[in-house]
Coordinates of C-alpha atoms in Angstrom, one line a residue:
Chain A
X1 CA 0.0 0.0 0.0
X2 CA 2.4 2.5 1.1
X3 CA 4.8 1.7 -1.7
X4 CA 2.0 2.2 -4.2
X5 CA 1.1 5.5 -3.1
X6 CA 4.7 6.5 -2.8
X7 CA 5.2 5.7 -6.5
X8 CA 2.0 7.5 -7.5
X9 CA 3.0 10.7 -5.7
X10 CA 6.3 10.4 -7.2
X11 CA 4.9 10.3 -10.7
X12 CA 3.0 13.5 -9.9
X13 CA 6.0 15.1 -8.3
X14 CA 8.1 14.4 -11.4
X15 CA 5.5 16.2 -13.6
X16 CA 5.4 19.1 -11.2
X17 CA 9.2 19.4 -11.2
X18 CA 9.4 20.0 -14.9
X19 CA 7.4 23.2 -14.3
X20 CA 8.6 24.4 -11.0
X21 CA 12.4 23.6 -11.7
X22 CA 13.2 27.3 -12.1
X23 CA 11.6 28.2 -8.7
X24 CA 13.4 25.5 -6.7
X25 CA 16.1 26.9 -4.4
X26 CA 19.5 25.7 -4.4
X27 CA 21.0 24.4 -1.1
X28 CA 24.3 23.3 -2.3
X29 CA 26.2 24.6 -5.3
X30 CA 29.4 22.7 -6.2
X31 CA 31.7 24.6 -8.5
X32 CA 34.9 23.0 -10.1
X33 CA 35.4 20.8 -7.1
X34 CA 38.6 18.7 -7.1
X35 CA 39.9 16.6 -4.3
X36 CA 43.0 14.6 -3.8
X37 CA 44.1 12.0 -1.3
X38 CA 47.9 12.6 -1.3
X39 CA 48.6 12.2 -4.9
X40 CA 45.4 10.4 -6.0
X41 CA 42.7 12.5 -7.4
X42 CA 39.3 11.2 -6.0
X43 CA 37.0 14.0 -7.3
X44 CA 37.5 15.7 -10.7
X45 CA 35.8 18.9 -11.7
X46 CA 32.6 18.3 -9.9
X47 CA 29.8 20.7 -10.8
X48 CA 26.5 19.9 -9.1
X49 CA 23.5 21.8 -7.7
X50 CA 21.5 20.4 -5.0
X51 CA 17.8 21.5 -4.5
X52 CA 15.8 22.3 -1.4
X53 CA 13.4 19.7 0.0
X54 CA 14.4 17.2 -2.6
X55 CA 16.0 13.8 -2.1
X56 CA 19.1 13.7 -4.1
X57 CA 20.7 10.2 -4.7
X58 CA 24.3 9.7 -5.6
X59 CA 25.0 6.3 -7.2
X60 CA 28.1 4.8 -8.7
X61 CA 30.3 1.8 -8.3
X62 CA 32.7 1.4 -5.3
X63 CA 35.5 3.8 -5.4
X64 CA 33.8 6.3 -7.6
X65 CA 34.1 9.1 -5.1
X66 CA 30.5 9.2 -4.0
X67 CA 31.2 8.9 -0.3
X68 CA 34.1 11.4 -0.6
X69 CA 31.8 13.9 -2.2
X70 CA 29.0 13.7 0.5
X71 CA 31.8 13.9 3.1
X72 CA 33.1 17.0 1.5
X73 CA 29.6 18.6 2.0
X74 CA 30.1 18.7 5.8
X75 CA 33.8 18.7 5.6
X76 CA 34.1 15.4 7.5
X77 CA 36.6 14.5 4.7
X78 CA 39.2 16.8 6.4
X79 CA 39.5 14.1 9.1
X80 CA 41.8 12.4 6.7
X81 CA 45.2 14.3 7.1
X82 CA 46.4 14.0 3.4
X83 CA 43.3 15.5 1.8
X84 CA 43.6 18.6 -0.5
X85 CA 40.7 20.4 -2.0
X86 CA 40.2 23.1 -4.7
X87 CA 37.1 24.7 -6.1
X88 CA 34.0 25.9 -4.3
X89 CA 31.1 24.4 -2.4
X90 CA 28.4 27.0 -1.8
X91 CA 26.1 26.1 1.0
X92 CA 23.2 28.6 1.2
X93 CA 25.5 30.9 -1.0
X94 CA 28.5 30.8 1.2
X95 CA 31.6 29.0 0.3
X96 CA 32.2 26.4 3.0
X97 CA 35.7 25.5 1.9
X98 CA 36.6 29.1 2.8
X99 CA 39.1 29.1 5.8
X100 CA 36.8 31.5 7.6
X101 CA 33.9 29.1 7.5
X102 CA 33.5 27.4 10.9
X103 CA 33.0 23.8 10.5
X104 CA 31.0 23.6 13.7
X105 CA 28.4 26.0 12.3
X106 CA 28.3 24.1 9.1
X107 CA 27.7 20.8 10.8
X108 CA 25.1 22.2 13.1
X109 CA 23.1 23.0 10.0
X110 CA 24.0 19.9 8.0
X111 CA 23.4 16.6 9.8
X112 CA 24.9 13.2 8.8
X113 CA 23.9 9.6 9.1
X114 CA 26.6 7.1 8.6
X115 CA 26.9 3.7 6.8
X116 CA 27.0 1.9 10.1
X117 CA 24.8 3.0 12.9
X118 CA 27.0 4.8 15.4
X119 CA 25.0 5.7 18.5
X120 CA 27.0 6.9 21.4
X121 CA 27.4 4.3 24.3
X122 CA 24.8 6.2 26.3
X123 CA 21.1 5.9 27.0
X124 CA 18.6 6.3 24.1
X125 CA 17.6 9.7 25.7
X126 CA 21.2 11.0 26.1
X127 CA 21.9 10.1 22.4
X128 CA 19.2 12.3 21.2
X129 CA 19.8 15.0 23.8
X130 CA 23.5 15.2 23.0
X131 CA 23.3 17.6 20.0
X132 CA 21.0 20.1 21.7
X133 CA 23.1 19.9 25.0
X134 CA 26.4 20.7 23.3
X135 CA 24.7 23.7 21.6
X136 CA 23.8 25.0 25.1
X137 CA 20.1 23.8 25.6
X138 CA 20.1 22.7 29.3
X139 CA 16.4 23.1 30.3
X140 CA 15.2 19.6 31.1
X141 CA 11.5 20.2 30.0
X142 CA 12.8 21.5 26.6
X143 CA 15.1 18.7 26.1
X144 CA 12.3 16.1 27.0
X145 CA 10.3 17.8 24.3
X146 CA 13.1 17.7 21.7
X147 CA 13.9 14.1 22.5
X148 CA 10.2 13.0 22.0
X149 CA 9.8 15.2 19.0
X150 CA 13.0 13.8 17.3
X151 CA 12.2 10.2 18.1
X152 CA 8.6 10.6 16.7
X153 CA 10.2 12.2 13.7
X154 CA 12.5 9.3 13.2
X155 CA 9.5 6.9 13.4
X156 CA 11.0 5.1 16.5
X157 CA 9.3 6.7 19.4
X158 CA 6.6 4.0 19.9
X159 CA 9.4 1.4 20.1
X160 CA 11.6 3.1 22.7
X161 CA 9.3 5.3 24.6
X162 CA 9.4 3.0 27.6
X163 CA 13.1 2.5 27.7
X164 CA 14.6 5.8 27.1
X165 CA 17.1 5.3 29.8
X166 CA 18.4 2.0 28.4
X167 CA 21.8 1.9 26.6
X168 CA 21.4 2.6 22.9
X169 CA 23.4 -0.6 22.0
X170 CA 20.4 -2.8 23.2
X171 CA 18.5 -1.7 20.1
X172 CA 18.5 -3.6 16.8
X173 CA 20.6 -2.4 13.9
X174 CA 17.7 -0.9 12.2
X175 CA 16.5 0.8 15.4
X176 CA 19.9 2.1 16.0
X177 CA 20.1 3.7 12.6
X178 CA 16.8 5.4 13.1
X179 CA 18.0 6.5 16.5
X180 CA 21.0 8.1 14.7
X181 CA 18.4 9.9 12.4
X182 CA 16.7 11.1 15.5
X183 CA 20.0 12.2 16.9
X184 CA 20.5 14.3 13.7
X185 CA 16.9 15.7 13.7
X186 CA 17.3 16.9 17.3
X187 CA 19.1 20.1 16.3
X188 CA 16.7 20.7 13.4
X189 CA 19.1 20.4 10.5
X190 CA 18.6 22.0 7.2
X191 CA 20.2 19.3 5.3
X192 CA 20.7 15.6 6.2
X193 CA 23.6 13.7 4.5
X194 CA 23.2 10.0 4.4
X195 CA 26.2 7.9 3.5
X196 CA 24.7 4.6 2.5
X197 CA 22.4 4.5 5.5
X198 CA 20.9 1.1 4.8
X199 CA 23.7 -1.0 3.6
X200 CA 24.1 -2.6 7.0
X201 CA 20.3 -3.1 7.5
X202 CA 17.9 -5.9 6.8
X203 CA 15.1 -5.3 4.2
X204 CA 12.3 -4.4 6.6
X205 CA 14.5 -1.8 8.4
X206 CA 15.7 -0.6 5.1
X207 CA 12.0 0.0 4.1
X208 CA 11.3 2.0 7.3
X209 CA 14.3 4.3 6.7
X210 CA 13.3 4.7 3.1
X211 CA 9.7 5.7 4.2
X212 CA 11.3 8.0 6.8
X213 CA 13.3 9.8 4.2
X214 CA 10.1 10.5 2.2
X215 CA 8.6 11.9 5.3
X216 CA 11.5 14.0 6.2
X217 CA 12.1 15.8 2.8
X218 CA 9.0 18.0 3.5
X219 CA 11.2 20.0 5.8
X220 CA 14.7 18.9 5.1
X221 CA 16.9 18.4 2.0
X222 CA 18.4 15.1 1.9
X223 CA 21.5 13.8 0.0
X224 CA 21.8 10.1 0.0
X225 CA 24.6 7.9 -1.2
X226 CA 23.7 4.5 -2.2
X227 CA 24.9 1.5 -4.0
X228 CA 21.4 0.2 -4.4
X229 CA 19.9 1.5 -7.6
X230 CA 16.5 0.4 -6.8
X231 CA 16.7 2.3 -3.6
X232 CA 17.8 5.5 -5.5
X233 CA 14.8 4.9 -8.0
X234 CA 12.4 4.3 -5.2
X235 CA 13.1 7.4 -3.0
X236 CA 15.0 10.2 -4.7
X237 CA 13.9 13.0 -7.0
X238 CA 17.2 13.6 -8.7
X239 CA 20.1 11.4 -9.1
X240 CA 23.8 11.9 -9.9
X241 CA 25.8 9.1 -11.3
X242 CA 29.4 9.2 -10.4
X243 CA 32.2 7.2 -12.1
X244 CA 35.9 7.5 -11.4
X245 CA 35.5 10.7 -9.5
X246 CA 33.5 12.5 -12.2
X247 CA 29.8 13.2 -12.5
X248 CA 28.7 11.3 -15.6
X249 CA 25.0 12.2 -15.4
X250 CA 22.8 14.2 -13.1
X251 CA 19.2 14.6 -13.7
X252 CA 15.6 13.7 -12.6
X253 CA 15.6 10.3 -11.2
X254 CA 12.8 9.1 -13.6
X255 CA 14.6 10.1 -16.7
X256 CA 18.1 8.8 -15.5
X257 CA 16.5 5.3 -15.0
X258 CA 14.2 5.2 -17.9
X259 CA 16.2 7.0 -20.4
X260 CA 19.9 7.6 -19.4
X261 CA 21.6 9.8 -21.8
X262 CA 25.2 8.4 -21.4
X263 CA 26.1 5.0 -22.5
X264 CA 28.2 4.4 -19.2
X265 CA 25.1 5.2 -17.1
X266 CA 23.1 2.9 -19.0
X267 CA 25.6 0.1 -18.6
X268 CA 25.7 0.7 -14.9
X269 CA 22.2 0.9 -14.1
X270 CA 21.4 -2.2 -16.3
X271 CA 24.0 -3.9 -14.2
X272 CA 26.7 -4.5 -16.8
X273 CA 29.4 -3.4 -14.4
X274 CA 29.7 -2.0 -10.8
Chain B
X1 CA 41.8 -41.2 -4.0
X2 CA 43.3 -43.0 -6.9
X3 CA 47.0 -43.6 -6.5
X4 CA 49.1 -40.8 -8.1
X5 CA 51.7 -41.3 -10.5
X6 CA 54.5 -40.1 -8.2
X7 CA 54.1 -43.2 -6.1
X8 CA 53.1 -41.2 -3.0
X9 CA 50.9 -43.1 -0.7
X10 CA 49.6 -40.6 1.7
X11 CA 46.7 -42.6 2.9
X12 CA 49.0 -45.6 3.6
X13 CA 51.4 -43.3 5.6
X14 CA 48.6 -41.8 7.6
X15 CA 47.3 -45.3 8.4
X16 CA 50.7 -46.4 9.6
X17 CA 50.9 -43.3 11.8
X18 CA 47.6 -44.1 13.3
X19 CA 49.0 -47.3 14.9
X20 CA 51.1 -45.1 17.2
X21 CA 48.0 -43.0 18.1
X22 CA 47.9 -44.3 21.4
X23 CA 50.8 -42.1 22.5
X24 CA 49.0 -39.2 21.0
X25 CA 45.9 -39.8 23.0
X26 CA 48.1 -40.1 26.2
X27 CA 49.7 -36.8 25.4
X28 CA 46.5 -35.2 24.8
X29 CA 45.2 -36.3 28.1
X30 CA 48.3 -35.4 30.1
X31 CA 48.9 -31.9 28.7
X32 CA 45.9 -30.2 30.3
X33 CA 46.8 -32.0 33.6
X34 CA 50.3 -30.7 33.5
X35 CA 49.1 -27.1 32.6
X36 CA 46.6 -27.3 35.4
X37 CA 49.3 -28.1 37.8
X38 CA 51.5 -25.3 36.6
X39 CA 48.5 -22.9 36.8
X40 CA 47.8 -24.0 40.3
X41 CA 51.2 -22.9 41.5
X42 CA 50.4 -19.2 41.6
X43 CA 47.1 -19.7 43.1
X44 CA 48.5 -22.0 45.8
X45 CA 51.2 -19.6 46.6
X46 CA 48.8 -16.8 47.1
X47 CA 46.8 -19.0 49.4
X48 CA 49.9 -20.0 51.3
X49 CA 50.8 -16.3 51.7
X50 CA 47.3 -15.4 52.9
X51 CA 47.3 -18.3 55.4
X52 CA 50.6 -17.4 56.8
X53 CA 49.5 -13.7 57.1
X54 CA 46.4 -14.7 58.8
X55 CA 47.8 -17.2 61.3
X56 CA 50.6 -14.7 62.4
X57 CA 48.1 -11.9 62.5
X58 CA 45.8 -13.9 64.8
X59 CA 48.8 -14.4 67.2
X60 CA 49.4 -10.7 67.1
X61 CA 45.8 -9.9 68.1
X62 CA 46.0 -12.3 71.0
X63 CA 48.7 -10.1 72.4
X64 CA 47.5 -6.7 71.3
X65 CA 43.7 -6.0 71.4
X66 CA 42.1 -5.4 68.0
X67 CA 40.6 -2.1 68.9
X68 CA 43.8 -0.8 70.4
X69 CA 45.7 -1.5 67.2
X70 CA 43.1 0.2 64.8
X71 CA 42.4 3.1 67.0
X72 CA 45.7 3.7 68.6
X73 CA 47.5 6.9 67.6
X74 CA 50.7 5.9 69.2
X75 CA 53.2 3.6 67.7
X76 CA 56.3 2.7 69.8
X77 CA 57.3 -0.7 68.8
X78 CA 60.5 -0.7 70.6
X79 CA 61.4 -0.5 74.3
X80 CA 59.9 -1.7 77.6
X81 CA 56.4 -0.4 77.1
X82 CA 55.8 -1.1 73.4
X83 CA 52.6 0.5 72.1
X84 CA 51.1 -0.7 68.9
X85 CA 48.7 1.6 67.2
X86 CA 48.4 1.6 63.5
X87 CA 46.9 5.0 62.8
X88 CA 50.2 6.7 62.3
X89 CA 51.1 4.3 59.6
X90 CA 47.6 4.5 58.0
X91 CA 47.7 8.2 57.8
X92 CA 51.2 8.1 56.3
X93 CA 50.1 5.7 53.6
X94 CA 46.8 7.4 52.9
X95 CA 48.3 10.8 52.8
X96 CA 51.3 9.8 50.6
X97 CA 49.0 7.9 48.3
X98 CA 46.5 10.9 48.1
X99 CA 49.3 13.3 47.2
X100 CA 50.5 10.9 44.7
X101 CA 47.2 10.7 43.1
X102 CA 46.6 14.4 43.1
X103 CA 49.8 14.6 41.1
X104 CA 49.2 11.5 38.8
X105 CA 45.4 11.7 38.0
X106 CA 45.2 15.0 36.3
X107 CA 48.6 14.9 34.7
X108 CA 48.2 11.3 33.5
X109 CA 44.7 11.9 32.3
X110 CA 45.7 15.0 30.4
X111 CA 48.7 13.3 28.8
X112 CA 46.5 10.5 27.7
X113 CA 43.9 12.9 26.2
X114 CA 46.7 14.6 24.3
X115 CA 48.1 11.5 23.0
X116 CA 44.9 9.9 22.0
X117 CA 43.0 12.8 20.6
X118 CA 45.4 15.5 19.7
X119 CA 48.8 14.2 19.0
X120 CA 49.7 13.1 15.5
X121 CA 50.3 9.5 14.6
X122 CA 54.0 10.2 14.5
X123 CA 54.2 12.0 17.7
X124 CA 52.2 9.3 19.5
X125 CA 54.4 6.6 18.3
X126 CA 57.4 8.4 19.6
X127 CA 56.0 9.6 22.9
X128 CA 54.3 6.4 24.1
X129 CA 57.4 4.2 24.1
X130 CA 59.1 7.0 25.9
X131 CA 56.5 7.0 28.6
X132 CA 56.8 3.3 28.9
X133 CA 60.5 3.5 29.5
X134 CA 59.7 6.0 32.3
X135 CA 57.6 3.4 34.0
X136 CA 60.5 1.0 34.0
X137 CA 62.8 3.3 36.1
X138 CA 63.6 1.5 39.4
X139 CA 61.9 3.0 42.3
X140 CA 65.0 3.3 44.3
X141 CA 66.1 5.9 41.8
X142 CA 62.8 7.8 42.4
X143 CA 63.5 7.6 46.1
X144 CA 66.9 9.1 45.6
X145 CA 65.4 11.7 43.4
X146 CA 62.9 12.7 46.1
X147 CA 65.4 12.9 48.8
X148 CA 68.2 14.7 47.1
X149 CA 66.4 16.8 44.5
X150 CA 62.6 17.4 45.2
X151 CA 62.9 18.0 49.0
X152 CA 65.7 20.7 48.7
X153 CA 63.7 22.3 45.9
X154 CA 60.5 22.3 48.0
X155 CA 62.4 23.5 51.0
X156 CA 63.4 26.6 49.1
X157 CA 59.8 27.9 49.1
X158 CA 58.3 25.8 52.0
X159 CA 60.7 26.9 54.8
X160 CA 59.0 24.7 57.3
X161 CA 59.5 21.5 55.5
X162 CA 61.5 18.8 57.3
X163 CA 64.4 17.2 55.7
X164 CA 62.4 13.9 55.5
X165 CA 58.7 14.6 55.0
X166 CA 55.7 12.9 53.3
X167 CA 55.0 15.6 50.8
X168 CA 58.1 15.1 48.6
X169 CA 57.8 11.3 48.3
X170 CA 54.2 11.7 47.7
X171 CA 54.8 14.1 44.7
X172 CA 57.5 11.8 43.3
X173 CA 55.3 8.7 43.6
X174 CA 52.9 10.8 41.6
X175 CA 55.3 11.3 39.0
X176 CA 56.3 7.6 39.0
X177 CA 52.7 6.6 38.4
X178 CA 51.9 9.2 35.6
X179 CA 53.2 6.9 32.9
X180 CA 50.9 4.1 34.1
X181 CA 47.8 6.2 34.3
X182 CA 48.6 7.9 31.0
X183 CA 49.3 4.7 29.1
X184 CA 46.4 2.6 30.3
X185 CA 43.9 5.6 29.9
X186 CA 45.3 6.2 26.5
X187 CA 44.7 2.6 25.5
X188 CA 41.2 2.8 26.8
X189 CA 40.5 6.1 24.8
X190 CA 42.2 4.8 21.6
X191 CA 40.0 1.7 21.7
X192 CA 36.9 4.0 21.4
X193 CA 35.7 3.5 17.8
X194 CA 36.3 6.4 15.4
X195 CA 32.7 6.1 14.3
X196 CA 31.7 7.7 17.7
X197 CA 33.9 10.6 17.2
X198 CA 32.5 11.2 13.8
X199 CA 29.0 10.9 15.0
X200 CA 29.6 13.7 17.5
X201 CA 31.6 15.8 15.0
X202 CA 28.8 15.6 12.5
X203 CA 26.5 17.2 15.2
X204 CA 28.7 20.3 15.2
X205 CA 30.6 19.3 18.3
X206 CA 34.0 20.8 18.8
X207 CA 37.0 18.6 19.3
X208 CA 37.0 19.2 23.1
X209 CA 33.4 18.5 23.3
X210 CA 33.9 15.2 21.5
X211 CA 36.7 14.3 23.8
X212 CA 35.2 15.2 27.1
X213 CA 31.5 14.1 26.3
X214 CA 32.0 11.1 24.1
X215 CA 35.5 9.6 24.3
X216 CA 36.3 10.0 28.0
X217 CA 32.8 8.7 29.1
X218 CA 33.1 5.8 26.6
X219 CA 36.4 4.8 28.0
X220 CA 35.7 5.7 31.7
X221 CA 36.0 2.1 32.9
X222 CA 39.5 1.8 31.5
X223 CA 40.3 5.2 32.8
X224 CA 39.2 4.3 36.4
X225 CA 40.9 1.0 36.2
X226 CA 44.2 3.0 35.5
X227 CA 43.5 5.3 38.5
X228 CA 42.9 2.3 40.8
X229 CA 46.1 0.4 39.6
X230 CA 47.9 3.8 40.2
X231 CA 46.4 4.0 43.9
X232 CA 47.3 0.3 44.5
X233 CA 50.8 1.0 43.3
X234 CA 51.0 4.1 45.5
X235 CA 49.7 2.3 48.6
X236 CA 52.2 -0.7 48.1
X237 CA 55.1 1.6 47.2
X238 CA 58.0 1.1 49.5
X239 CA 61.4 2.3 48.5
X240 CA 60.5 6.0 47.9
X241 CA 58.8 6.6 51.1
X242 CA 61.4 4.6 53.0
X243 CA 64.1 6.8 51.7
X244 CA 62.5 10.2 51.6
X245 CA 59.9 10.3 54.5
X246 CA 62.0 9.1 57.3
X247 CA 60.8 6.8 60.0
X248 CA 59.1 9.0 62.7
X249 CA 55.8 7.3 63.6
X250 CA 54.0 10.7 63.9
X251 CA 50.3 10.7 64.0
X252 CA 49.6 14.0 62.0
X253 CA 48.0 15.3 58.9
X254 CA 50.8 18.0 58.3
X255 CA 52.3 16.8 55.1
X256 CA 55.5 18.8 55.9
X257 CA 56.5 16.4 58.6
X258 CA 58.2 13.1 58.6
X259 CA 55.7 10.2 58.6
X260 CA 56.1 6.5 58.2
X261 CA 53.9 4.4 55.8
X262 CA 52.9 0.7 56.4
X263 CA 55.4 -0.5 53.8
X264 CA 58.3 1.7 55.3
X265 CA 57.5 0.3 58.7
X266 CA 57.7 -3.3 57.5
X267 CA 61.2 -2.4 55.8
X268 CA 62.4 -0.8 59.0
X269 CA 61.3 -3.7 61.2
X270 CA 62.5 -6.5 59.0
X271 CA 65.8 -4.6 58.9
X272 CA 67.1 -6.1 62.0
X273 CA 65.5 -5.8 65.5
X274 CA 62.5 -8.2 65.2
X275 CA 63.5 -11.5 66.7
X276 CA 60.9 -14.2 65.8
X277 CA 58.3 -14.8 68.4
X278 CA 58.2 -11.1 69.8
X279 CA 55.2 -8.9 69.5
X280 CA 57.3 -6.7 67.3
X281 CA 57.8 -9.6 64.8
X282 CA 54.1 -10.4 64.8
X283 CA 53.2 -6.8 64.3
X284 CA 54.7 -7.1 61.0
X285 CA 52.1 -9.5 59.9
X286 CA 49.3 -7.3 61.2
X287 CA 50.6 -4.4 59.3
X288 CA 51.0 -6.4 56.2
X289 CA 47.5 -7.9 56.6
X290 CA 46.2 -4.4 56.9
X291 CA 47.9 -3.4 53.8
X292 CA 46.5 -6.4 52.0
X293 CA 43.0 -5.7 53.0
X294 CA 43.5 -2.1 51.9
X295 CA 44.4 -2.9 48.4
X296 CA 41.8 -5.6 48.1
X297 CA 39.0 -3.2 49.1
X298 CA 40.5 -0.6 46.8
X299 CA 40.3 -3.2 43.9
X300 CA 36.7 -4.3 44.8
X301 CA 35.6 -0.6 44.9
X302 CA 37.2 0.0 41.6
X303 CA 35.5 -3.0 40.0
X304 CA 32.3 -1.9 41.2
X305 CA 32.8 1.8 40.0
X306 CA 33.9 0.8 36.6
X307 CA 31.0 -1.7 36.1
X308 CA 28.6 0.9 37.2
X309 CA 29.9 3.7 34.9
X310 CA 30.7 1.3 32.1
X311 CA 29.2 2.5 28.7
X312 CA 29.0 -0.5 26.6
X313 CA 29.5 -0.4 22.9

């Protein structure tokens, strides 16, 4: 049922998009982005605009730079000491690669969900309250409200409301991942980056996360890296195909899957390589 | 398997070997028993030591009332009217250990935080072995260092400091324990998965917030364990205090004065005067028993604390 309605609305959305394209606001603009790990170039001349309140999927074979790209968007890539970057990434019209841009500010606006669920070894409550707390919210009542709202937002409230004080590692993998989404939601991000968020999950948990993504995009722009093409087709509005550090094709999800314009894209999505 | 052209008859060889299998089974059965016997040596020794301690301590308490021993503030083991009160030794031990931990915990923990979270891989790989070398310096050297260097240094700005005192060996014991606290805490913090640091960084946390609110709490059981090992080490430390804090059996809380610890008392008494069978001789066992109970309780408390605060991941 849910899946059916989802595909229906998507069809409509795609039609609407054709018309409203011009009005859509750009969240992230990438201009001539190059990135090197030491001497190896991982990203080559990336030019990509990411739009507000959409789900943007990034697909491509292993080692194509898709994870590197998404980690550049919140500058987590800098944790690797040998990284060098050139070009511009404009987030809400400011270049985040500029030295004066504080990463903490960026990451407060741009949340991230990782490949493997990585809750803190604390209670479920503390996991969600962590973000608001480090940003100075101390009032117990407000924190309680934030925790409930975020857990509801991540569609996990009913499963955990009776055991908020238990360790997060007692949850199943799928629950942990939704908890991590709740943790990101708690500071009301503008964008959420998801780096293969369902690759460690079972099919039912995957479905739950996918439904959640559809729900979240009403308020939040979502960029999701996935190696699962069906997933990209199911949940995204726009898809970028990365290959060897380059963007081969970037367009509406419907058209990339039904009518890819590049031969390499076609080969990849029909399963000829990757 | 059909026979191969090379004429190798592996199956035949295995079958021949099987005939001597009886030796194999005997060996298989014997080995665990031998290993058990060897493993039992250390356990039996411990039990033996405990039993000796216990029986001799019982004899001591037949001569000196239990309460007098533990509430007595006077310790005069020699002479006609010997008095055995353990409190002077207890305060000596507790004060010196407390001073040591005041030095070792903050410095050790901060060193560990620096090494685990801030130092580059290269720096860490140079510094950590250095720390471990520091941990291998014989304690007599530290004792000498306390007596001939730290005490004179402290006396230049604490005029009332006695030539032998509990402050200086306390500080030096702290220095001795730093590498242990730092190294073990660093191990605990390095073991925290990077994914957790990334999770916190991705929420806009600063490096310090990640360290103090994610890494340290996640590693707390290991960190507490390092503190407790440090305290046990300080309580049991003998040479430094024997050299630098003198042998006056003062009951005082003034750290500038000379005091004796339980360990230093044992050193002094075993040094000559204690003829077997005298009360003085048995007092050694009573003090050693107290020391043992102390470290035991310390370890139990630590286990409880670290279990209670453990953040499992």
